[in-house]
XYZ file of C-alpha atoms in Angstrom:
345
model
C -34.363 -13.057 12.650
C -33.661 -16.786 12.906
C -37.358 -17.663 12.774
C -37.786 -15.498 9.682
C -34.868 -17.231 7.948
C -36.211 -20.653 8.886
C -39.584 -19.713 7.409
C -37.862 -18.636 4.186
C -35.942 -21.920 4.139
C -39.111 -23.966 4.446
C -40.807 -21.893 1.726
C -37.886 -22.287 -0.689
C -37.217 -18.556 -0.674
C -33.877 -18.375 1.159
C -30.713 -17.175 -0.600
C -27.248 -18.722 -0.365
C -25.982 -15.888 1.854
C -28.973 -16.118 4.178
C -28.703 -19.924 4.313
C -25.112 -19.618 5.531
C -26.157 -16.938 8.026
C -28.900 -19.220 9.352
C -26.485 -22.139 9.741
C -24.024 -19.908 11.607
C -26.693 -18.654 14.014
C -27.921 -22.186 14.702
C -24.389 -23.390 15.429
C -23.538 -20.376 17.610
C -26.686 -21.044 19.628
C -25.910 -24.752 19.842
C -22.264 -24.366 20.908
C -21.153 -21.345 22.977
C -17.519 -21.940 21.986
C -18.329 -20.956 18.391
C -17.021 -17.493 17.435
C -16.978 -15.421 14.253
C -14.625 -12.860 12.694
C -15.387 -10.611 9.722
C -14.884 -7.163 8.289
C -18.048 -5.011 8.415
C -19.531 -7.687 10.646
C -22.025 -5.366 12.334
C -23.407 -4.402 8.927
C -23.657 -8.022 7.792
C -20.579 -7.852 5.546
C -21.235 -7.995 1.790
C -23.630 -10.953 1.648
C -25.283 -11.015 5.116
C -23.261 -14.065 6.144
C -22.431 -12.709 9.659
C -25.604 -10.612 9.927
C -26.732 -9.845 13.504
C -24.094 -12.074 15.106
C -22.480 -9.332 17.190
C -25.859 -7.887 18.120
C -26.938 -11.355 19.277
C -23.812 -12.862 20.888
C -21.733 -9.817 21.813
C -18.275 -8.568 20.859
C -16.519 -11.406 22.667
C -17.871 -14.007 20.247
C -18.461 -11.860 17.149
C -15.543 -9.593 16.255
C -15.806 -6.758 13.740
C -12.305 -6.903 12.287
C -9.862 -4.448 10.730
C -8.960 -4.812 7.061
C -6.127 -7.274 7.664
C -7.024 -10.848 6.782
C -3.772 -12.303 8.059
C -4.447 -10.645 11.419
C -7.913 -12.035 12.044
C -7.334 -15.432 10.416
C -4.374 -15.687 12.788
C -6.608 -14.775 15.718
C -9.044 -17.487 14.684
C -6.217 -20.003 14.337
C -5.199 -19.302 17.935
C -8.782 -19.685 19.109
C -9.069 -23.007 17.303
C -6.001 -24.316 19.136
C -7.484 -23.279 22.472
C -10.915 -24.846 22.639
C -13.006 -22.565 20.423
C -14.715 -23.085 17.052
C -13.956 -19.920 15.086
C -15.589 -18.932 11.812
C -13.898 -16.458 9.470
C -15.989 -14.682 6.837
C -13.914 -13.155 4.035
C -16.464 -11.285 1.902
C -14.649 -12.107 -1.360
C -12.463 -15.168 -0.854
C -9.616 -13.579 -2.797
C -9.010 -11.363 0.221
C -7.729 -14.573 1.823
C -4.559 -14.162 -0.236
C -3.429 -11.745 2.483
C -3.844 -14.503 5.063
C -2.241 -17.301 3.051
C 0.465 -17.982 5.660
C -2.146 -18.389 8.388
C -4.367 -20.644 6.221
C -1.333 -22.786 5.420
C -0.404 -22.912 9.109
C -3.898 -24.111 10.034
C -3.798 -26.994 7.566
C -0.207 -27.981 8.243
C -0.540 -27.815 12.026
C -3.561 -30.090 11.920
C -1.916 -32.514 9.471
C 1.527 -32.713 11.088
C 0.084 -33.500 14.509
C -2.001 -36.344 13.117
C -5.124 -34.754 14.518
C -3.766 -34.582 18.090
C -4.279 -30.826 17.938
C -7.854 -30.037 16.978
C -8.139 -27.173 14.496
C -11.903 -26.493 14.131
C -11.472 -23.413 11.941
C -14.060 -22.633 9.256
C -13.362 -20.046 6.549
C -16.281 -18.937 4.388
C -16.576 -16.499 1.525
C -17.913 -15.732 -1.923
C -15.601 -16.599 -4.793
C -15.267 -18.085 -8.232
C -15.569 -16.412 -11.603
C -18.953 -16.102 -13.282
C -19.558 -15.108 -16.894
C -20.083 -11.330 -17.063
C -18.790 -11.005 -13.513
C -17.301 -7.536 -14.049
C -15.298 -7.558 -10.828
C -11.850 -7.225 -12.390
C -8.751 -9.371 -12.116
C -8.002 -9.001 -8.390
C -11.518 -10.043 -7.348
C -11.816 -12.858 -9.894
C -8.866 -15.073 -9.034
C -9.370 -18.822 -8.469
C -8.383 -18.818 -4.797
C -10.019 -22.237 -4.407
C -7.273 -23.589 -6.674
C -4.549 -21.681 -4.838
C -5.301 -23.438 -1.530
C -5.827 -26.980 -2.843
C -2.238 -28.001 -2.155
C -2.397 -27.158 1.564
C -2.264 -30.381 3.630
C -4.995 -30.979 6.173
C -7.471 -28.565 4.591
C -10.982 -29.615 3.529
C -12.333 -27.505 0.648
C -16.014 -27.368 -0.262
C -18.200 -25.454 -2.714
C -21.911 -24.690 -2.612
C -24.023 -23.515 -5.547
C -27.388 -23.729 -3.798
C -28.850 -22.633 -0.445
C -29.309 -26.263 0.587
C -25.653 -27.127 -0.022
C -24.446 -23.882 1.568
C -26.483 -24.505 4.729
C -25.594 -28.178 5.118
C -21.886 -27.768 4.405
C -21.589 -24.762 6.726
C -23.028 -26.710 9.647
C -20.777 -29.707 8.971
C -17.650 -27.582 8.648
C -18.291 -25.729 11.894
C -18.691 -29.060 13.699
C -15.616 -30.622 12.071
C -12.431 -30.737 14.155
C -10.155 -29.805 11.255
C -9.732 -26.652 9.148
C -12.346 -26.209 6.413
C -12.858 -23.682 3.625
C -16.259 -23.113 1.997
C -16.494 -21.268 -1.313
C -19.856 -19.908 -2.457
C -20.522 -18.375 -5.911
C -20.025 -14.611 -5.711
C -22.615 -13.753 -8.376
C -25.271 -16.115 -6.993
C -25.206 -15.172 -3.311
C -28.505 -13.276 -3.361
C -30.117 -14.342 -6.634
C -30.204 -18.131 -6.162
C -33.001 -19.193 -3.845
C -34.383 -22.561 -2.844
C -35.483 -24.841 -0.017
C -33.305 -25.993 2.843
C -33.684 -29.154 4.924
C -33.401 -27.558 8.359
C -31.021 -29.249 10.760
C -29.373 -31.383 8.065
C -25.586 -31.551 7.957
C -24.020 -32.564 4.636
C -20.970 -34.815 4.215
C -17.712 -33.010 3.503
C -16.445 -35.653 1.065
C -19.321 -36.167 -1.386
C -20.285 -34.791 -4.784
C -23.923 -34.395 -5.859
C -25.423 -35.862 -9.042
C -27.768 -33.150 -10.332
C -28.717 -34.792 -13.642
C -28.385 -38.346 -14.915
C -28.058 -39.075 -18.620
C -30.780 -41.234 -20.117
C -30.094 -44.916 -20.728
C -30.751 -44.327 -24.428
C -28.006 -41.701 -24.625
C -25.617 -43.908 -22.656
C -26.272 -46.945 -24.873
C -25.766 -44.858 -27.997
C -22.443 -43.498 -26.744
C -23.915 -40.005 -26.599
C -23.521 -39.331 -22.883
C -20.799 -37.359 -21.103
C -19.872 -36.977 -17.446
C -19.710 -33.264 -16.605
C -17.909 -32.123 -13.466
C -18.370 -28.548 -12.311
C -18.865 -26.313 -9.267
C -19.830 -22.769 -8.214
C -21.217 -20.737 -11.163
C -20.538 -23.669 -13.484
C -23.474 -25.486 -11.894
C -25.931 -22.831 -13.059
C -24.284 -22.613 -16.480
C -24.451 -26.391 -16.915
C -28.049 -26.687 -15.730
C -29.135 -24.003 -18.184
C -27.323 -25.867 -20.999
C -28.827 -29.325 -20.532
C -31.825 -28.645 -22.767
C -29.571 -27.432 -25.607
C -27.352 -30.502 -25.193
C -30.348 -32.830 -25.306
C -31.717 -31.089 -28.408
C -28.491 -32.103 -30.170
C -29.152 -35.734 -29.254
C -26.726 -35.939 -26.344
C -27.056 -36.045 -22.563
C -24.944 -35.588 -19.441
C -24.367 -36.894 -15.974
C -24.053 -33.519 -14.238
C -22.008 -33.743 -11.046
C -21.538 -30.832 -8.671
C -18.174 -31.013 -6.914
C -19.294 -29.975 -3.451
C -15.991 -31.316 -2.162
C -12.895 -30.225 -4.071
C -10.722 -31.795 -1.386
C -11.104 -34.627 -0.697
C -12.319 -35.451 -4.188
C -15.266 -37.857 -4.405
C -13.724 -40.361 -6.825
C -16.423 -42.967 -6.132
C -19.129 -40.821 -7.737
C -16.855 -40.018 -10.683
C -16.031 -43.703 -11.194
C -19.696 -44.676 -11.162
C -20.551 -42.077 -13.791
C -17.564 -42.776 -16.039
C -18.499 -46.446 -15.934
C -21.633 -45.387 -17.854
C -20.462 -42.548 -20.109
C -16.719 -43.182 -20.646
C -16.259 -39.484 -21.484
C -15.398 -36.601 -19.160
C -15.784 -32.833 -19.495
C -14.774 -30.435 -16.705
C -16.329 -26.955 -16.634
C -13.760 -25.262 -14.450
C -13.530 -21.871 -12.736
C -9.762 -21.940 -12.458
C -6.780 -21.532 -14.738
C -5.349 -24.068 -17.165
C -2.100 -24.165 -15.180
C -2.437 -25.348 -11.594
C -6.223 -25.363 -11.644
C -8.902 -27.631 -10.184
C -9.523 -29.175 -13.599
C -5.810 -29.854 -14.043
C -5.704 -31.772 -10.758
C -8.849 -33.780 -11.515
C -7.823 -34.491 -15.100
C -4.461 -35.825 -13.950
C -6.019 -38.012 -11.262
C -8.657 -39.424 -13.626
C -6.086 -40.073 -16.360
C -3.755 -41.828 -13.911
C -6.340 -43.891 -12.031
C -9.269 -44.339 -14.434
C -7.604 -44.460 -17.839
C -9.329 -47.721 -18.793
C -12.739 -46.090 -18.339
C -12.027 -43.308 -20.853
C -12.960 -43.540 -24.541
C -11.666 -40.026 -25.215
C -9.213 -37.530 -23.718
C -10.521 -35.505 -20.797
C -12.000 -32.223 -22.055
C -11.076 -29.250 -19.855
C -13.068 -26.033 -20.194
C -11.010 -23.761 -17.964
C -9.921 -20.152 -17.627
C -6.930 -18.987 -19.622
C -3.715 -18.218 -17.755
C -4.557 -14.532 -17.904
C -6.071 -11.837 -15.698
C -9.865 -11.839 -15.893
C -10.867 -8.654 -17.765
C -13.449 -6.289 -16.310
C -15.150 -5.762 -19.684
C -17.543 -8.579 -20.606
C -16.609 -8.204 -24.279
C -13.045 -9.207 -23.389
C -13.861 -11.567 -20.515
C -15.713 -13.947 -22.858
C -12.330 -14.973 -24.266
C -11.024 -15.988 -20.816
C -13.935 -17.425 -18.801
C -15.793 -20.519 -20.032
C -19.592 -20.767 -19.859
C -22.606 -22.841 -20.860
C -22.129 -22.384 -24.602
C -18.607 -23.802 -24.272
C -20.039 -26.820 -22.471
C -22.557 -27.490 -25.265
C -19.700 -27.432 -27.785
C -17.485 -29.554 -25.545
C -20.103 -32.302 -25.193
C -20.680 -32.234 -28.962
C -16.957 -32.592 -29.627
C -16.561 -35.515 -27.210
C -19.533 -37.399 -28.629
C -18.550 -36.868 -32.267
C -14.845 -37.630 -31.913
C -13.722 -34.048 -32.574
C -11.433 -33.752 -29.625
């Protein structure tokens, strides 16, 4: 199984779910203190993230859990305090709402002890809200925004197999609590190469596209920050943006917490305009936090107000015909860049 996944990784044919599964297997082989907890674990859960872990490492290290997230996140928390490196796979990350007290305890315990108590707990799941997701309100909540205020917690996102693999390995090896969000609608469809053995930093964003010097000099460039499904939406919109005579520095926020302000500063020093394509709500969302921080710390770099393209403060409808009014997408980004570059904010 592992050899087959590694072959797929080298050939650029591995999915996000399989890339995470490969990283987990490699780390469980490398460190016998690594454990994993998940519902439907024996069947590979929803996205194959824990696939064949119990069959390979036994029930002692790979637990097929009951439908009670607070219960098995709590078990993992106890393991983390006692010399193990537990992984929790949540299927859909919104199920973590039922383990919010335990997630908060993990972050706060690690933070209040100043790192004297190691808390090597890694939580992984599929989340976010894609256009035409059709999963309904309960499965489309921005749980990544809900947990951002928890002290001591590192929060990452991965919109590609390479990022998912590298961040998973780094989080498992980290001595503090980490939470990795992967895009629920891209878990099996997005495929690409993976640099085997490579761990990625847990505090860095990734520049996926750099605006041309001509666009920058003409004042027609915008810094775009996004993550999860927004990465795909933005990448598919670049050609349309360029056809209008504009361009973007496209930055994937692989670390929501801590936020990579250095990369944002470098880009804003070129473009002086910021647009955030955000998979969370207008109130209390990721974009709200970033917009506030940029406005407070980087005001002199801005030639226009920060443009936030975020979800409305409303339940995400199941019907795509209604959902389009709540969830922002590539077409909104094209319009947002146009507005920033033409002074129509």
